[in-house]
Coordinates of C-alpha atoms and ligand atoms in Angstrom, one line a residue:
X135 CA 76.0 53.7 98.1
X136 CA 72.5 55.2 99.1
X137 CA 71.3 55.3 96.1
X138 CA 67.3 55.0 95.5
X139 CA 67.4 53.3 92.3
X140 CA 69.6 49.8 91.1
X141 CA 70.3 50.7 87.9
X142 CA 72.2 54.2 89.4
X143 CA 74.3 51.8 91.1
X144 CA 75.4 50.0 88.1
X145 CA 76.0 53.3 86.0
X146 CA 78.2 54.6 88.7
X147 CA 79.9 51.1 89.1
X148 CA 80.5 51.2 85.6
X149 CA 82.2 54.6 86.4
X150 CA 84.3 53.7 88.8
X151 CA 85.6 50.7 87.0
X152 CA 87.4 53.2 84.5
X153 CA 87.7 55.8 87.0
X154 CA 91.8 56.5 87.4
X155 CA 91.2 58.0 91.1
X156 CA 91.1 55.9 94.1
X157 CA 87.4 54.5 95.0
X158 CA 88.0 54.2 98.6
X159 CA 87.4 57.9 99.5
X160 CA 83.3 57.1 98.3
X161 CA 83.0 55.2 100.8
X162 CA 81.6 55.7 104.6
X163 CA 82.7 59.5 105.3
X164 CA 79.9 60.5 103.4
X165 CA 76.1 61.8 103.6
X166 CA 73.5 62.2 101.4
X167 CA 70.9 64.9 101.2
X168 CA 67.9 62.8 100.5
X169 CA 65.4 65.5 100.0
X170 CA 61.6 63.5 100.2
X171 CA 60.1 65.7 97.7
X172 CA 59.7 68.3 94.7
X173 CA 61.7 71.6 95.0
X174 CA 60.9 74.5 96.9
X175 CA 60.2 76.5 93.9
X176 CA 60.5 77.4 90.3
X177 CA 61.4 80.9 89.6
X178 CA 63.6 83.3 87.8
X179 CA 65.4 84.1 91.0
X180 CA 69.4 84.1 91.7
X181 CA 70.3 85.7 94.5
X182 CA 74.2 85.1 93.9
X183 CA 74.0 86.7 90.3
X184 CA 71.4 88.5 90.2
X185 CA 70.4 90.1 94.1
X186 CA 67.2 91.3 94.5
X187 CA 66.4 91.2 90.6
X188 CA 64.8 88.8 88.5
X189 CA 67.6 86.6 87.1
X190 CA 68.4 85.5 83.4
X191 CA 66.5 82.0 83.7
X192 CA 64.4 80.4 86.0
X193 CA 66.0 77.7 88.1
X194 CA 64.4 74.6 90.5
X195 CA 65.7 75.7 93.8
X196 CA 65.9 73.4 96.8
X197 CA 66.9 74.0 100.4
X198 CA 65.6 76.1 103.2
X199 CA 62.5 78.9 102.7
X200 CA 64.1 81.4 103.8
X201 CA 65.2 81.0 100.4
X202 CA 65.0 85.1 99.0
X203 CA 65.9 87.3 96.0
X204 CA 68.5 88.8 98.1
X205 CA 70.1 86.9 100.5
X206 CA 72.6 86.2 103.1
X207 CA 73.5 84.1 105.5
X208 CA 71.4 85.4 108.0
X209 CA 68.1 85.1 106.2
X210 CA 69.0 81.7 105.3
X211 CA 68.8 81.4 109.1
X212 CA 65.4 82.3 109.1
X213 CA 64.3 78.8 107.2
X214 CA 61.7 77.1 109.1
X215 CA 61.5 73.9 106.8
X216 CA 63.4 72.3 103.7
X217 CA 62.9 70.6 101.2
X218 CA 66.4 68.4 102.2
X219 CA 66.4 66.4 105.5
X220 CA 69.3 67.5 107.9
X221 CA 67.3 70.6 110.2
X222 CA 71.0 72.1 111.0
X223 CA 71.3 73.0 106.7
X224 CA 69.5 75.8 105.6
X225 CA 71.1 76.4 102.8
X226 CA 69.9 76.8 99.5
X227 CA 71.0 74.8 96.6
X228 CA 69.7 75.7 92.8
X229 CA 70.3 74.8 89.4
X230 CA 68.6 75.7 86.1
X231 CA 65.7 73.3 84.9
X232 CA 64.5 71.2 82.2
X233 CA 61.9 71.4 79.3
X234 CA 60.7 69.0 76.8
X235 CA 61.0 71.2 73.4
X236 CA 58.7 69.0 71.5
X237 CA 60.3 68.0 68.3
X238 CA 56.4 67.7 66.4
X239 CA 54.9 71.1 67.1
X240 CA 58.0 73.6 69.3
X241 CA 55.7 73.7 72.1
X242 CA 58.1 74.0 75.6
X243 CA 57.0 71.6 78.7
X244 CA 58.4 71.5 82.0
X245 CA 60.2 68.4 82.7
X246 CA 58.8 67.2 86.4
X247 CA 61.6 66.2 89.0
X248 CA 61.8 63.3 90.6
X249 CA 60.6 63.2 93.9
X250 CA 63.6 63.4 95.5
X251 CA 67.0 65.0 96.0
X252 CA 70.2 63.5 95.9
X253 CA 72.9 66.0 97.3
X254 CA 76.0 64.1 98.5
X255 CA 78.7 65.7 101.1
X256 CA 82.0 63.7 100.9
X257 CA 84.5 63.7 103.6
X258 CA 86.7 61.2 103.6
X259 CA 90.3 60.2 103.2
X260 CA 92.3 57.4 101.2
X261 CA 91.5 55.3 104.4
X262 CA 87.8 56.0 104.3
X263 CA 88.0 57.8 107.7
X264 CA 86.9 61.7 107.8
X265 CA 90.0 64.0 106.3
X266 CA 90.5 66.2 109.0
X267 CA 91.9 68.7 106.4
X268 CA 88.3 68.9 105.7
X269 CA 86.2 72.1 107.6
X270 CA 82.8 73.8 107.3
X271 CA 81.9 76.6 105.3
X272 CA 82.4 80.3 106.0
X273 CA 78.9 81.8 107.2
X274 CA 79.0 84.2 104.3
X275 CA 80.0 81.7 101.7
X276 CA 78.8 80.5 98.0
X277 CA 79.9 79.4 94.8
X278 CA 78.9 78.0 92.1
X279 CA 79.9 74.8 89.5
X280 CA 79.1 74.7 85.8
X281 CA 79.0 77.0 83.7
X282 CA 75.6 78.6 82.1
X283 CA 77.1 79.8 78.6
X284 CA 78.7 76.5 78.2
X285 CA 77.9 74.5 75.1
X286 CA 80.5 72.0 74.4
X287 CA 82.7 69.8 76.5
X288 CA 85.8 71.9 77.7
X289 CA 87.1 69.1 80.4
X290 CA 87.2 71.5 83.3
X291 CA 83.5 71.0 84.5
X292 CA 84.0 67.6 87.3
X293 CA 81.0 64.9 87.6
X294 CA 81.0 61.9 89.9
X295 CA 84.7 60.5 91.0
X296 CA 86.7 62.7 89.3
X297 CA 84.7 62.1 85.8
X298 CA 83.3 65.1 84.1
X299 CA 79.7 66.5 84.2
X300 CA 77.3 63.7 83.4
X301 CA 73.9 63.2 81.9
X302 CA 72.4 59.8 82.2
X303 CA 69.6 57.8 81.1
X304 CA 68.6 54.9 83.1
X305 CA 67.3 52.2 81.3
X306 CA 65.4 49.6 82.6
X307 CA 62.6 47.3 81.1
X308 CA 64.4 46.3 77.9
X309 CA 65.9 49.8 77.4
X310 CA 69.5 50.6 77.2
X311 CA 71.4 52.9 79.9
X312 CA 72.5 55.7 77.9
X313 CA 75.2 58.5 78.9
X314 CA 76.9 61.2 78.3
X315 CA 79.2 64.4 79.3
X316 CA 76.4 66.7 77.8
X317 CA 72.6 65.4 76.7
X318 CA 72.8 61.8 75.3
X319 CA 70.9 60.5 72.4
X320 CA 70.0 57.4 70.7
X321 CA 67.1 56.0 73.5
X322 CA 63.3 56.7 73.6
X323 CA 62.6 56.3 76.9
X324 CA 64.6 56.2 80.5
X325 CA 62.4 53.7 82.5
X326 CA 64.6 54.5 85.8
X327 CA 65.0 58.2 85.4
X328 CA 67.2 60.8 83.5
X329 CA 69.4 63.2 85.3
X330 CA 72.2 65.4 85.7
X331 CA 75.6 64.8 87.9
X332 CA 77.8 67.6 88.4
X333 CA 80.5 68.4 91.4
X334 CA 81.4 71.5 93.1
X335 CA 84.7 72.8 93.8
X336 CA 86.0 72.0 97.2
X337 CA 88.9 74.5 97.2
X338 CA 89.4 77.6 98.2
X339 CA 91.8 80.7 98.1
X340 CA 90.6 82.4 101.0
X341 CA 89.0 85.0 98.6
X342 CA 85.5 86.8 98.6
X343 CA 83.0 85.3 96.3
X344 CA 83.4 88.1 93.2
X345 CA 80.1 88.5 91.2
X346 CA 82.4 90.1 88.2
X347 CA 84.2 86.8 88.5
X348 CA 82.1 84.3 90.2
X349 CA 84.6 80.8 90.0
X350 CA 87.7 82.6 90.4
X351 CA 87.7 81.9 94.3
X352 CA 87.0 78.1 93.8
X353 CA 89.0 75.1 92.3
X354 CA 88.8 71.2 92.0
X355 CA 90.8 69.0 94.4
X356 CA 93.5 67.1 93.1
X357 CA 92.7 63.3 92.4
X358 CA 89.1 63.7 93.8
X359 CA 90.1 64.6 97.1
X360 CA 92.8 62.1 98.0
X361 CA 95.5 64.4 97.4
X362 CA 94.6 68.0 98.5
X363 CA 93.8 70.8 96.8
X364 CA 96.3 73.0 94.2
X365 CA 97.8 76.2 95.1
X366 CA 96.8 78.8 95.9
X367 CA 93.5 77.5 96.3
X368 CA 94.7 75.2 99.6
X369 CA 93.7 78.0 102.2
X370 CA 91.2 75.7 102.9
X371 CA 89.3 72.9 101.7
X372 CA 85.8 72.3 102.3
X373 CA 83.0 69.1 101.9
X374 CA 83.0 67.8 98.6
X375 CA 79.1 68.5 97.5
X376 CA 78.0 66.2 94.3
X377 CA 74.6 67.0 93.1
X378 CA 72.9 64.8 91.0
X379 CA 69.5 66.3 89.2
X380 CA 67.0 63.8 88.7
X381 CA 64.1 64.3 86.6
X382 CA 60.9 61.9 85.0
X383 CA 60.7 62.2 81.4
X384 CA 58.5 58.9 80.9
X385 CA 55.4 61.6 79.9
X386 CA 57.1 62.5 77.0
X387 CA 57.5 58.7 75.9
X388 CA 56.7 58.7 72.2
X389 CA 56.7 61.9 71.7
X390 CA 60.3 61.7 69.9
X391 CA 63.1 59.2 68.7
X392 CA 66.2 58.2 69.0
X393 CA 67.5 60.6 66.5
X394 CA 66.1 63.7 68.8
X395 CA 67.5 65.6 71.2
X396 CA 64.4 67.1 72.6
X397 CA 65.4 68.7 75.9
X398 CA 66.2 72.1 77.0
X399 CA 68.0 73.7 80.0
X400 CA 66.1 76.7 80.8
X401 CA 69.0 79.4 79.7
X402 CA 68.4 78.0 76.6
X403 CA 70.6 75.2 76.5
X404 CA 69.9 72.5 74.1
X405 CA 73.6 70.7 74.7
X406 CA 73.4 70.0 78.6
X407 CA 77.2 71.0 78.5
X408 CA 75.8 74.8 80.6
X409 CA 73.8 72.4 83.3
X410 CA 75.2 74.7 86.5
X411 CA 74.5 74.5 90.3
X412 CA 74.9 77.5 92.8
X413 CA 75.7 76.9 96.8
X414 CA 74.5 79.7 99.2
X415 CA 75.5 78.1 102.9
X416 CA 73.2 78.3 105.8
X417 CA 74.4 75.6 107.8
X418 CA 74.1 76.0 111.7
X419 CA 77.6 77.5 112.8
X420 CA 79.8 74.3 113.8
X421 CA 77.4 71.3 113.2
X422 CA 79.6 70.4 110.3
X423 CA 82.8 70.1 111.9
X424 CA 81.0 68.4 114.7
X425 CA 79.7 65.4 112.8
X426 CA 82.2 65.1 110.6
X427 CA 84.0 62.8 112.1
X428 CA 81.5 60.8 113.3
X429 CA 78.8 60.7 110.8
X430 CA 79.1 57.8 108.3
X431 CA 75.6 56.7 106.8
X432 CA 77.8 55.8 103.4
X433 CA 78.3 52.6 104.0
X434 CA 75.3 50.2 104.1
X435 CA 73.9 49.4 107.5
X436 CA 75.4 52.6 108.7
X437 CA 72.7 54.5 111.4
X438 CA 70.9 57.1 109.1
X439 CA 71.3 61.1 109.2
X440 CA 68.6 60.9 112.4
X441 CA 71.3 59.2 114.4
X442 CA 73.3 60.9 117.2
X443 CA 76.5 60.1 115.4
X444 CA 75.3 62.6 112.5
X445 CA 72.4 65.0 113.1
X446 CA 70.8 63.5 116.2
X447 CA 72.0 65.7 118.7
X448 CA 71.5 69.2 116.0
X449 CA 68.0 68.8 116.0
X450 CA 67.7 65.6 114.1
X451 CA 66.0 65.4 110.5
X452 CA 62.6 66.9 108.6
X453 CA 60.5 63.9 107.7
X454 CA 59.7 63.3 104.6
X455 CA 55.7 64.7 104.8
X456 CA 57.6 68.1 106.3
X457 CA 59.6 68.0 103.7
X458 CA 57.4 67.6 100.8
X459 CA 55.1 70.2 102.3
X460 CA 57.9 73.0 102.2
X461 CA 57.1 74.8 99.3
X462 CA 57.9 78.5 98.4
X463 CA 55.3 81.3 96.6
X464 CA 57.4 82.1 93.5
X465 CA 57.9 85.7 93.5
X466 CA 58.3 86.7 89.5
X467 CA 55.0 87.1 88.2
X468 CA 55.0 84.6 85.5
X469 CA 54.2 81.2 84.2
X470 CA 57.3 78.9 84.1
X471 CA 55.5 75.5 84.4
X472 CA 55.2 75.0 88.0
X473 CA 52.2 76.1 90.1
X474 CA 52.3 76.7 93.7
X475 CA 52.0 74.1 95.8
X476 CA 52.3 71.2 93.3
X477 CA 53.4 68.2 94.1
X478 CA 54.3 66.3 90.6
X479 CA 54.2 62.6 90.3
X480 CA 54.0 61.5 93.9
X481 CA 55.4 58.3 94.3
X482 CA 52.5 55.9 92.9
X483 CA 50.4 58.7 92.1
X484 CA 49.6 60.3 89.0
X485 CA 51.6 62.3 86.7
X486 CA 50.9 66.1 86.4
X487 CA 52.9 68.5 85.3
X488 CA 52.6 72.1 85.4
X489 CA 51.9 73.0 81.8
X490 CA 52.7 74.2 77.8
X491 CA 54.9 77.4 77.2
X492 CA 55.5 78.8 73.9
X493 CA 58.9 79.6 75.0
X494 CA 61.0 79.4 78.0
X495 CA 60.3 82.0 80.0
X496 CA 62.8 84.8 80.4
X497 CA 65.1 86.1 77.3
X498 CA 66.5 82.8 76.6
X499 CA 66.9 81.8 73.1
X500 CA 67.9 78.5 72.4
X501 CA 71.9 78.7 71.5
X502 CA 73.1 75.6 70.1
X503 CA 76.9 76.7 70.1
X504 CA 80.1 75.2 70.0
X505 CA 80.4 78.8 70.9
X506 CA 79.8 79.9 74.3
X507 CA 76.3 81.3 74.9
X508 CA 76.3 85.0 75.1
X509 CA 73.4 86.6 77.5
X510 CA 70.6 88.0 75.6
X511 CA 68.3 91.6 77.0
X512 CA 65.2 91.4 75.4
Ligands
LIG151 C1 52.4 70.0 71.5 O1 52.3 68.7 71.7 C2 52.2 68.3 73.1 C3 52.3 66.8 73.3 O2 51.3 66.2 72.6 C4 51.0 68.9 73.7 O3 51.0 68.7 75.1 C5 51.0 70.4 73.5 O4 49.7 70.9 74.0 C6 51.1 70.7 72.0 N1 51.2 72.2 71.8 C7 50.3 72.9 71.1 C8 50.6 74.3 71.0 O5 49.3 72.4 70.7
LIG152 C1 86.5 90.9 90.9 O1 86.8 90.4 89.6 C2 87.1 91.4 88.6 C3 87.1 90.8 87.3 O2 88.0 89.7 87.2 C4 88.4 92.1 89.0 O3 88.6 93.2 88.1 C5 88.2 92.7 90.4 O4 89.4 93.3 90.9 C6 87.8 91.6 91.4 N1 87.5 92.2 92.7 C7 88.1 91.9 93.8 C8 87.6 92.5 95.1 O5 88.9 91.0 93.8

């Protein structure tokens, strides 16, 4: 696995030990998005749910700047960086982010990233070799995985190898690994990083993305992959994406205990069961299906995304200085935590972070369910 950090590794191996699906499809016929630095902004902005408006919550968006409150997949086209490395994807990928509510005085802080991506595309077949049932994206298409209004664990939400939505924290220097399908508890510190692993559906019904009904063209493959995907929702089946969110919590380090749960999603969610993660395409037309095939960095000593057998003849990849640099002015006039041009924690540098709210910004009270959430207008 490309995986940045040893103790991942051992988490995931840990999951594919009790995993019931076959392992071998993780293997090979896969890339990874390894984005070099902090998102491309923080804003209340969704242009899936909420075109041209200023959405419910504000979300850490990553991808292409021609990232837009209204958008399509021509003005994805217009990117000129991203803040993820293949130059062919402009897409934009977003999910909603995290703040430290702190347990001693309520104050709201904006959890920092890590300074990196990791957004996987999976490909391949029983045998490890691309599944040519497998195609690109429509230009026009999106979709979404999660669920914002979640707040318990419904089963229906699908994580890494066919496991459900995950939180983890990684351990390291004495402390346990800790995880969970929603936020663990019971550590005081995650040495190697704490984040979020959630998958998106890979099958479709041929349908329209529906903003009344924004899953319902969208479903999970059967047995991760290996075995198609359920009717009707076989029309065809696309790249598996698997996000996972990776944030640095070590600031907060003392500043709660094992008992807490001291994080917030920024709809309000104080469970981690409503951590979501929207899709807007804006992959060059046919660069996709072209490398498919060929492109294989998931297996160590595999050539990297640069080579000719993945990106190298589609323009190549962003290094990672262009893609730290590509950063987005937010467009909603308000504090959220994040200041323009930021760049949190670089690696060995010094940790900053954007700053103390007095409540997540937006109309986003914190709903502790079981219920589902229901949205709030202030
Ligand atoms: C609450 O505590 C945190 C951590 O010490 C601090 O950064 C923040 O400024 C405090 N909030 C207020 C309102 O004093
Ligand atoms: C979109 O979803 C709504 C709610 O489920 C449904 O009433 C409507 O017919 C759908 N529209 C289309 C074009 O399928």
């Amino acid at each position: 696995m490309l995986l940045t950090n040893p103790k991942v590794s051992n988490a995931l191996v840990g999951m594919l030990l009790t995993a019931a699906v076959p392992v071998v499809a993780q293997q090979g016929a896969y890339f990874v998005l390894e984005g070099g630095g902090m998102p491309l902004v923080l804003e209340r902005r969704d242009p899936i749910l909420s075109p041209g408006q200023v959405s419910n919550h504000v979300h850490s968006i990553v991808g292409g700047n021609g990232f837009a409150a209204t958008m399509d997949f021509a003005q994805a086209q217009t990117a000129t960086c991203s803040t993820v490395s293949p130059i062919a994807d402009k897409s934009n990928y977003w999910m909603p982010n995290l703040y430290f509510h702190d347990p001693n005085n309520g104050s709201f802080i904006r959890v920092p990233e890590q300074p990196y991506h990791k957004i996987y595309y999976k490909y391949g077949n029983g045998e490890n070799e691309y599944d040519t049932d497998i195609e690109e994206f429509p230009q026009e298409f999106r979709m979404i995985a999660g669920n914002m209004l979640y707040r318990e664990d419904k089963g229906d939400i699908m994580g890494p190898y066919g496991s459900e939505l995950g939180w983890f924290c990684h351990g390291g220097n004495g402390y346990p690994d800790v995880a969970a399908v929603g936020f663990p508890t019971g550590f005081t510190a995650c040495p190697n990083g704490f984040a979020a692993a959630i998958t998106m559906p890979s099958c479709w019904n041929g349908e329209d993305f529906n903003i009344s009904n924004p899953s319902a063209h969208m479903a999970y493959p059967i047995a991760d992959g290996i075995q198609g995907c359920p009717a009707p929702y076989n029309v065809k089946r696309f790249p598996q994406i698997f996000v996972e969110y990776w944030l640095n919590i070590n600031t907060f380090d003392g500043l709660y205990t094992a008992q807490d749960q001291p994080f917030v999603l920024s709809p309000g969610d104080p469970t981690g069961f409503g951590f979501h993660v929207d899709f807007i395409n804006g992959w060059d037309v046919g660069v996709l299906n072209s490398i498919m095939p060929t492109c294989k960095p998931g297996n160590t000593g595999n050539p990297p995304l640069s080579d000719d057998s993945c990106f190298g003849n589609y323009g190549g990849t962003f290094t990672n200085e262009e893609m730290t640099s590509c950063t987005q002015m937010p467009t909603v006039d308000e504090y959220v935590g994040w200041t323009y041009g930021e760049v949190d924690n670089p690696v060995g540098g010094v940790l900053t972070y954007g700053g103390v709210l007095d409540g997540l910004p937006g109309c986003c009270p914190i709903q502790y369910g079981p219920n589902d959430a229901t949205v709030q207008t202030c």
